[in-house]
Tab-separated table of C-alpha atoms and ligand atoms in Angstrom:
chain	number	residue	atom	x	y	z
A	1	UNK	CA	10.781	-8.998	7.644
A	2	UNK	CA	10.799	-9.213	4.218
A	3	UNK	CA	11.246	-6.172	2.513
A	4	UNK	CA	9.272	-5.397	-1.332
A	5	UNK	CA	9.947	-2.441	-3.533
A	6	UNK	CA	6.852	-0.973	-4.976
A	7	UNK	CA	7.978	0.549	-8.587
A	8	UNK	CA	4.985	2.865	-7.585
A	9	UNK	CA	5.948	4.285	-4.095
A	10	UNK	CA	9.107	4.293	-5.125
A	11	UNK	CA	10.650	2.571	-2.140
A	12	UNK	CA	11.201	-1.063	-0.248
A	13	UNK	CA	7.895	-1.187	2.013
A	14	UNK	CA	7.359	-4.209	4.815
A	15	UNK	CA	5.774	-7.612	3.055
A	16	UNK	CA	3.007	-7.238	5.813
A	17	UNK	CA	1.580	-4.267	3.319
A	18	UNK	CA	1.392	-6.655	0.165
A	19	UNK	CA	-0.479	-9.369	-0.914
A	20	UNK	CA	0.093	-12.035	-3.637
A	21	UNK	CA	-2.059	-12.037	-6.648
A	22	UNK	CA	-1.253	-15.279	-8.874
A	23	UNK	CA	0.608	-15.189	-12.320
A	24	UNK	CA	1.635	-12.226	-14.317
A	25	UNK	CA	1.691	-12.271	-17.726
A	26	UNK	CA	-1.353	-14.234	-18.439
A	27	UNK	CA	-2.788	-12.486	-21.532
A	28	UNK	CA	-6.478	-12.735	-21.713
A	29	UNK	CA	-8.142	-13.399	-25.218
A	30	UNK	CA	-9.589	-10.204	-26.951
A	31	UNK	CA	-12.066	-12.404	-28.054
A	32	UNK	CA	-12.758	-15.007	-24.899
A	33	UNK	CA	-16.224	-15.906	-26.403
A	34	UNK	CA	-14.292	-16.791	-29.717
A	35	UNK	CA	-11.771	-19.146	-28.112
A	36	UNK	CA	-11.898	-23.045	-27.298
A	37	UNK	CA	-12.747	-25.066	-24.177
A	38	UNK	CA	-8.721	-26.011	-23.998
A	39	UNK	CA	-7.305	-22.604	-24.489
A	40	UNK	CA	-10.386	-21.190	-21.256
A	41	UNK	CA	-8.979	-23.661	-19.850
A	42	UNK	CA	-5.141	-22.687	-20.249
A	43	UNK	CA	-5.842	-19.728	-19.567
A	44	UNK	CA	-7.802	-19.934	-16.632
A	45	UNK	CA	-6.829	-22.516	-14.489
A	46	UNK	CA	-3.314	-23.671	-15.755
A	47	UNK	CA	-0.426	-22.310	-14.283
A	48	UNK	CA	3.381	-22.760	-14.726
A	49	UNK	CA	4.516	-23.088	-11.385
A	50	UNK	CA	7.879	-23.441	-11.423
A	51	UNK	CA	10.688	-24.113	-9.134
A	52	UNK	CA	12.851	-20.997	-9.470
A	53	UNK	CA	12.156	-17.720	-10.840
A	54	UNK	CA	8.561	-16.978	-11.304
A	55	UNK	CA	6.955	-14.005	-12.499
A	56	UNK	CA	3.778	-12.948	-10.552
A	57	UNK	CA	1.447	-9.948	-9.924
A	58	UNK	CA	1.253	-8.737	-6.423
A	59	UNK	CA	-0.824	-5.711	-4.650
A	60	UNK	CA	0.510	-2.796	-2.716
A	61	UNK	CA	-2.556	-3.708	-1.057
A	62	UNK	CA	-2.104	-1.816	2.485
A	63	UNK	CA	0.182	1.102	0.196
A	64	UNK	CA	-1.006	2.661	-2.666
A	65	UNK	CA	-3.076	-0.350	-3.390
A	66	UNK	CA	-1.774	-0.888	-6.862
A	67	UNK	CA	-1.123	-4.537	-8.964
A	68	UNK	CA	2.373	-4.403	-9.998
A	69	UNK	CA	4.596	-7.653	-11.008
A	70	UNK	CA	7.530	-9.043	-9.490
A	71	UNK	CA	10.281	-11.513	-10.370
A	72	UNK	CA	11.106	-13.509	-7.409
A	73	UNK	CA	12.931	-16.562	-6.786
A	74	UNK	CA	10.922	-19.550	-5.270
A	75	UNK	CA	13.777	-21.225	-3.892
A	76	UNK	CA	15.296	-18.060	-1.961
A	77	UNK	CA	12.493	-15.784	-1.367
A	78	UNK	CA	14.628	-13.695	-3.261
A	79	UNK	CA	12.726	-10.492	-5.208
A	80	UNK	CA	14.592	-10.008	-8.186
A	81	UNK	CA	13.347	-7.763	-9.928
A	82	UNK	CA	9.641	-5.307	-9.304
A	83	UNK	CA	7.796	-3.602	-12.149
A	84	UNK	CA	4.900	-1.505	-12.747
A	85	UNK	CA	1.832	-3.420	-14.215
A	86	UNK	CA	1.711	-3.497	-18.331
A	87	UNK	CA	5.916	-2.895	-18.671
A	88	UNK	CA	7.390	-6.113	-20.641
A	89	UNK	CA	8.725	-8.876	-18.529
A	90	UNK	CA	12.509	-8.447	-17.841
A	91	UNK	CA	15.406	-10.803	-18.821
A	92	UNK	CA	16.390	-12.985	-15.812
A	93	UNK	CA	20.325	-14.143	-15.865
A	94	UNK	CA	20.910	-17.205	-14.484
A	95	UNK	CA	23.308	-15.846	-12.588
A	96	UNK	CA	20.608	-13.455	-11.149
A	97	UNK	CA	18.481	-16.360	-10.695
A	98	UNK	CA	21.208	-17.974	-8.385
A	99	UNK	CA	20.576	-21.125	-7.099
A	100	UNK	CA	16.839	-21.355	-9.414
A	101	UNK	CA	19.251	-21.279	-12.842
A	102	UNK	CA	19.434	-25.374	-11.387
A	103	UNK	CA	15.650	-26.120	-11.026
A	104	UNK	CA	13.421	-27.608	-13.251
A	105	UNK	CA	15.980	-29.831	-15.089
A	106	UNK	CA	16.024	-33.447	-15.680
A	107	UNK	CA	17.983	-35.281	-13.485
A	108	UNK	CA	20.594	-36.787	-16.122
A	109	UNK	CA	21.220	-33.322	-17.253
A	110	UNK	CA	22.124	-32.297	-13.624
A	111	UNK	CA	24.111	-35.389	-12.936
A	112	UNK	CA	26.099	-34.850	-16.261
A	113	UNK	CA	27.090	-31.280	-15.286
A	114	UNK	CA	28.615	-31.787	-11.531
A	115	UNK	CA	30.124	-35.010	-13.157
A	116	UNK	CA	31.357	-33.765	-16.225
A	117	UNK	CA	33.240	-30.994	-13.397
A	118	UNK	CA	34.415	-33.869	-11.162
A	119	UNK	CA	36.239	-34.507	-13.738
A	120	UNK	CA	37.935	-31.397	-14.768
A	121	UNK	CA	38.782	-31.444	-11.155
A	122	UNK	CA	40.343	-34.788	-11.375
A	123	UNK	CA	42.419	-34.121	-14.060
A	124	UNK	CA	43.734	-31.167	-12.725
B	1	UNK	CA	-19.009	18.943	9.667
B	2	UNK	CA	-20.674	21.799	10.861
B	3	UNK	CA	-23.251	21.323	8.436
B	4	UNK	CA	-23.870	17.438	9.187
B	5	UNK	CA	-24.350	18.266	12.464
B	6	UNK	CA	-27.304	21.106	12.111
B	7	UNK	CA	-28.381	18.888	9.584
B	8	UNK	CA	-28.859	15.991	12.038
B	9	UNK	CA	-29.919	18.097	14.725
B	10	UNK	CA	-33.195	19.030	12.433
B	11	UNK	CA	-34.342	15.877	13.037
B	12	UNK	CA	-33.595	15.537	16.195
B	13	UNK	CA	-31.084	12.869	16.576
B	14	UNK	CA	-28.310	13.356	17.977
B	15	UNK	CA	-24.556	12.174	16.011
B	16	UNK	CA	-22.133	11.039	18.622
B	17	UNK	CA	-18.857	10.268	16.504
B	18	UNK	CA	-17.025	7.134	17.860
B	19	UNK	CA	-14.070	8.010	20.996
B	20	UNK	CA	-15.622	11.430	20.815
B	21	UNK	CA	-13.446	13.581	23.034
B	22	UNK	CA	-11.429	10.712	24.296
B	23	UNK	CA	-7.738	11.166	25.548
B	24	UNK	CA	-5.045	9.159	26.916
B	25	UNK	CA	-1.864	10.065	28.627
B	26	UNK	CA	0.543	6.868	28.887
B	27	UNK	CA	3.917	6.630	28.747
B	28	UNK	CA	5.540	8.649	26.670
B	29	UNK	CA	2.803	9.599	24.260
B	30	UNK	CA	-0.372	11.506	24.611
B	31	UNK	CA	-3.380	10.545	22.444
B	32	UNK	CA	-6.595	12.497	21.450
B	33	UNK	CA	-9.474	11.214	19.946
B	34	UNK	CA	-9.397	14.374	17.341
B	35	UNK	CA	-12.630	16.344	16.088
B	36	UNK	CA	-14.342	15.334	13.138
B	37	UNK	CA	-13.327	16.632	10.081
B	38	UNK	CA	-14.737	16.400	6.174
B	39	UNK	CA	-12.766	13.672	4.349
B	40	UNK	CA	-12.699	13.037	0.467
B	41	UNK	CA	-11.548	10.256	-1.586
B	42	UNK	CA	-10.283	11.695	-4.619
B	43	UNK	CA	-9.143	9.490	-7.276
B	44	UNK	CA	-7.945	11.127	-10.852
B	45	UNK	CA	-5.420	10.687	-13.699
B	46	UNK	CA	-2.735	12.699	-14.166
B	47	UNK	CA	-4.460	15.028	-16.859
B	48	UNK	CA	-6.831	16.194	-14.058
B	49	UNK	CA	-4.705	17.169	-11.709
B	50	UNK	CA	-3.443	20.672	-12.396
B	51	UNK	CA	-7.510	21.828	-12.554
B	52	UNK	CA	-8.678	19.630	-9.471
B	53	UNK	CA	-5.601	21.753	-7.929
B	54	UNK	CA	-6.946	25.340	-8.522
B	55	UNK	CA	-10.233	23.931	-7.114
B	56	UNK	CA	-8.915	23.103	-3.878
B	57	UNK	CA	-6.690	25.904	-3.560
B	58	UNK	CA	-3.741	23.712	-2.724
B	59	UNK	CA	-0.880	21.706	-5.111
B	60	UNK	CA	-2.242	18.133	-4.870
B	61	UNK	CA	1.336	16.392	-3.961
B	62	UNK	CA	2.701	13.956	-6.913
B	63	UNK	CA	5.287	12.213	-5.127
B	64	UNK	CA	4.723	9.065	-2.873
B	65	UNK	CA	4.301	9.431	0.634
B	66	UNK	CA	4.171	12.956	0.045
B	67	UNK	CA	1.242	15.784	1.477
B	68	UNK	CA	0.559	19.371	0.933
B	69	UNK	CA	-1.127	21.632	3.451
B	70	UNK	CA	-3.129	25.163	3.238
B	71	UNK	CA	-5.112	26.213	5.877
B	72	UNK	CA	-7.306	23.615	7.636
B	73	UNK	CA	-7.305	21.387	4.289
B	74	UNK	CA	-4.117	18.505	3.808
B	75	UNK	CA	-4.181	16.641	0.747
B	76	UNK	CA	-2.420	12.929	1.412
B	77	UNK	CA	-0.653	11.299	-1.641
B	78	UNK	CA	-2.091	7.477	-1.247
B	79	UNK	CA	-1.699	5.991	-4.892
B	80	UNK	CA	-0.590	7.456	-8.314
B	81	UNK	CA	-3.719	8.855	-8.982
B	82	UNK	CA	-5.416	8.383	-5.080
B	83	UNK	CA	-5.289	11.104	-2.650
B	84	UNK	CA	-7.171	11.633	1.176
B	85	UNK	CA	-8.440	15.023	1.431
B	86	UNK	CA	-9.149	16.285	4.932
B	87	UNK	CA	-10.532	19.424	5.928
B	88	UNK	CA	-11.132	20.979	9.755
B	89	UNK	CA	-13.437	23.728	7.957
B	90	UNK	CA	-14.438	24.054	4.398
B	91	UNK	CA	-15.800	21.273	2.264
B	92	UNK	CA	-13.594	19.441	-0.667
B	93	UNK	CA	-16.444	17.582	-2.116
B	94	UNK	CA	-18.288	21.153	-2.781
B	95	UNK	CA	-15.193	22.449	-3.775
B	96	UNK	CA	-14.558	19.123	-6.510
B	97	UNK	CA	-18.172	19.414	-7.739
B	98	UNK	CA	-17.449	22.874	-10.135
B	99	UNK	CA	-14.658	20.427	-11.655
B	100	UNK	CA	-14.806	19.272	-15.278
B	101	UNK	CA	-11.731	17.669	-15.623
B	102	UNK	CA	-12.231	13.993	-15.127
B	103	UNK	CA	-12.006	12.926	-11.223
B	104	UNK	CA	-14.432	10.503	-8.761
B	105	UNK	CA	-14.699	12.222	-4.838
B	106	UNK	CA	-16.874	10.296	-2.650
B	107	UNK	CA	-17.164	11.940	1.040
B	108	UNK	CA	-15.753	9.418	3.369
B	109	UNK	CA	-15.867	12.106	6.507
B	110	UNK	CA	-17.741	9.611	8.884
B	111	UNK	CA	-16.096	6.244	7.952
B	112	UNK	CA	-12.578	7.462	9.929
B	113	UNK	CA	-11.741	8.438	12.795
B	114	UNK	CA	-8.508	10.478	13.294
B	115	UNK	CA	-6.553	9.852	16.880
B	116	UNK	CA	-3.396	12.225	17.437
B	117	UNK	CA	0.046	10.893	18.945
B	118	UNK	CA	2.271	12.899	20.244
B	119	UNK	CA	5.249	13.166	22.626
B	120	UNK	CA	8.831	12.111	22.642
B	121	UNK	CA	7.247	8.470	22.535
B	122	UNK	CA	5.092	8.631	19.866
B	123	UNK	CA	7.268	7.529	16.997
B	124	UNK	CA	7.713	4.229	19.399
B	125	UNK	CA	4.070	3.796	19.885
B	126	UNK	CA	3.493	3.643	16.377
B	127	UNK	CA	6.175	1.780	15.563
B	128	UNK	CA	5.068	-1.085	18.018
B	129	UNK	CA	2.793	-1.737	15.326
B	130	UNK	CA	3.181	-0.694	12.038
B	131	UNK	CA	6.084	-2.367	10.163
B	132	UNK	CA	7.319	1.064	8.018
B	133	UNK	CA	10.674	2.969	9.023
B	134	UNK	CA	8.971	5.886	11.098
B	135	UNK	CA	12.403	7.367	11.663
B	136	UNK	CA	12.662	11.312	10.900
B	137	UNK	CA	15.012	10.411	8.198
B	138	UNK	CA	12.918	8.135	5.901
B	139	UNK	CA	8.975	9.584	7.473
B	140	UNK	CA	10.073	13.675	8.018
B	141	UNK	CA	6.930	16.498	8.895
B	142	UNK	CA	4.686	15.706	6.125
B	143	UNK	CA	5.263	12.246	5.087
B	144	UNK	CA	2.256	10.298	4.961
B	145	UNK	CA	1.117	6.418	4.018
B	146	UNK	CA	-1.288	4.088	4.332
B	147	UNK	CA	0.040	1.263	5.726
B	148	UNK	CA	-0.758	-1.123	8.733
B	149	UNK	CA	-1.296	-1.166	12.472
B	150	UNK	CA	-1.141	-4.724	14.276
B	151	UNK	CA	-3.990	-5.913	12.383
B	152	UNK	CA	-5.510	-2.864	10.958
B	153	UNK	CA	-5.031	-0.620	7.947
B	154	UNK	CA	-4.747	3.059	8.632
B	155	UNK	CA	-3.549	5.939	7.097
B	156	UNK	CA	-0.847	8.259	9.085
B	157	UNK	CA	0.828	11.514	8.836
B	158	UNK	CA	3.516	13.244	10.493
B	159	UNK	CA	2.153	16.291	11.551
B	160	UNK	CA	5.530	17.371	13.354
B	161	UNK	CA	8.609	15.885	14.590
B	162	UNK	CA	7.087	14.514	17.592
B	163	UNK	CA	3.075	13.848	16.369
B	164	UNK	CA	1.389	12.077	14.350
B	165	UNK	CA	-2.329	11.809	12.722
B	166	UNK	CA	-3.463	8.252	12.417
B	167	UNK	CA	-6.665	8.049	10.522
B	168	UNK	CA	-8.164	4.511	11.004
B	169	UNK	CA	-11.948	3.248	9.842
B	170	UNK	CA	-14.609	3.886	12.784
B	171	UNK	CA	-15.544	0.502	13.517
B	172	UNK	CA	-11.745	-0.320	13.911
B	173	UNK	CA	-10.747	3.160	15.898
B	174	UNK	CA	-12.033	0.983	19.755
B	175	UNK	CA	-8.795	-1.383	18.280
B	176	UNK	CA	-6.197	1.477	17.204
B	177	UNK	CA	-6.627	3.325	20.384
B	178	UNK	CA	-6.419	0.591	22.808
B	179	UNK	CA	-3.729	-0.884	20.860
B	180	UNK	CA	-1.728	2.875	20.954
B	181	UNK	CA	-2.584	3.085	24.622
B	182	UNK	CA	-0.851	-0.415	24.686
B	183	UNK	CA	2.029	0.935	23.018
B	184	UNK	CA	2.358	3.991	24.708
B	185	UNK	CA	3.092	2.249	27.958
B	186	UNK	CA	5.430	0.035	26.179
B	187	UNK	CA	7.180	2.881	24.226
B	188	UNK	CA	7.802	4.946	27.868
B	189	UNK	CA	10.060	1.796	28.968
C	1	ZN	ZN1	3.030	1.126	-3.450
């Protein structure tokens, strides 16, 4: 089972007593009566949703029942990093982010890199 | 819960508290259907607690997964600012009310049920469905969590080495006892 660490009980609790609760970081407007159609709309139904390390708010739900956000890596599972609710979001390493520092990058830039190593191997 | 029940019997109906009395000997764990007891929410910020404190007579506990006893009252740590108050005798809500200090108690005596497990198995029989390290080590006397049973949320507390208080909502306590029965077979093996 996967194992969580709530920054509020202090510990790594079973994923069984958490549940996921979208995004983190999604600032809402101080003035959402104020704001356009397009930004509502950013900032209610658009979502990143990237391959690799995301940043989302989950619930201690069956715990202490707090919100707290997590770094986690979509391609591994992989919790990186937890943090109580209103701390800033942490800097991510790619090599932290392990095999997610890849994702989200256009092909030719991909194909360049292992290519541009084939040949340093070649060489050598 | 003395006083609900002469209140109740005023009026002539009768409260029969779910399991009432109810006790199970399998395996290696013995479960009881425990007494009613008064039961407070308490929820309050940090500023609060030192007065809500006096009030109650005991040291509400601060760290997680943490309790504090005096008498027949137990104050559970639930949250950072969340705490189950249970009490065999007096009454915490009464007790809460001469409280300025900003804090929200809402009696929540008759929504749980409490079932004791104890017995060399007991540790197994909850384990068998709740997905926290139960071992003495990481859940000593006094430890305390809500967390999850098969399908169920519940609240538990080590009460000694060998028992524990599981405190489970009323319409879910037919589940949490048949599922410890369950368990307690299992957990003799
Ligand atoms: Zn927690």
């Amino acid at each position: 089972m996967l194992l969580i660490r709530c920054p509020y009980c202090e510990e790594e609790r079973p994923e069984l007593e958490f549940r996921h609760a979208g995004e983190a970081h999604v600032a809402r407007s101080g003035d959402i009566a104020a704001i356009s159609d397009e930004d509502f709309e950013k900032f209610f139904f658009i979502r990143s949703n990237p391959k690799g390390v995301v940043f989302e708010r989950w619930r201690h739900v069956h715990g202490c029942a707090r919100f707290f956000n997590a770094a986690r890596n979509t391609v591994t599972d992989r919790f990186l990093v937890t943090y109580k609710a209103g701390e800033p979001k942490p800097e991510i390493s790619a090599e932290d982010a392990g095999p997610a520092a890849w994702a989200n990058r256009e092909p030719a830039e991909l194909n360049e890199t292992s290519s541009s190593r084939l040949k340093e191997q070649v060489t050598e | 819960m003395a006083k609900a029940a002469a209140k109740t019997a005023t009026t002539g109906t009768l409260r029969r508290p779910a399991l009432a009395g109810r006790e199970v000997l399998a395996g290696g764990a013995r479960l009881s259907v425990l007494p009613p007891a008064e039961r407070m929410s308490l929820r309050a910020p940090a500023a609060s607690v030192a007065a809500l404190s006096r009030a109650l007579g005991l040291d509400l506990p601060v760290k997680p997964k943490t309790s504090a006893s005096s008498g027949a009252r137990t104050a559970l740590w639930l949250g950072p600012d969340e705490w189950l108050v249970i009490d065999q005798t007096g009454d915490p809500l009464a007790d809460c009310a001469k409280v300025k200090a900003l804090h929200s108690a809402v009696g929540i005596s008759h929504r749980n049920v409490a079932i004791s497990a104890s017995g060399p198995g007991a540790e197994a029989t909850l384990a068998a469905g709740c997905p926290q390290d139960l071992s003495l080590q990481t859940f000593p006397v006094g430890a305390c969590s809500r967390t999850i049973l098969g399908k169920v949320e519940i609240v538990i507390l080590r009460t000694a080495e060998d028992a524990f208080r599981v405190e489970c909502w009323r319409s879910f306590s037919d589940y949490v006892l048949d599922f410890l029965t369950e368990a307690a077979g299992d957990a003799a093996g």
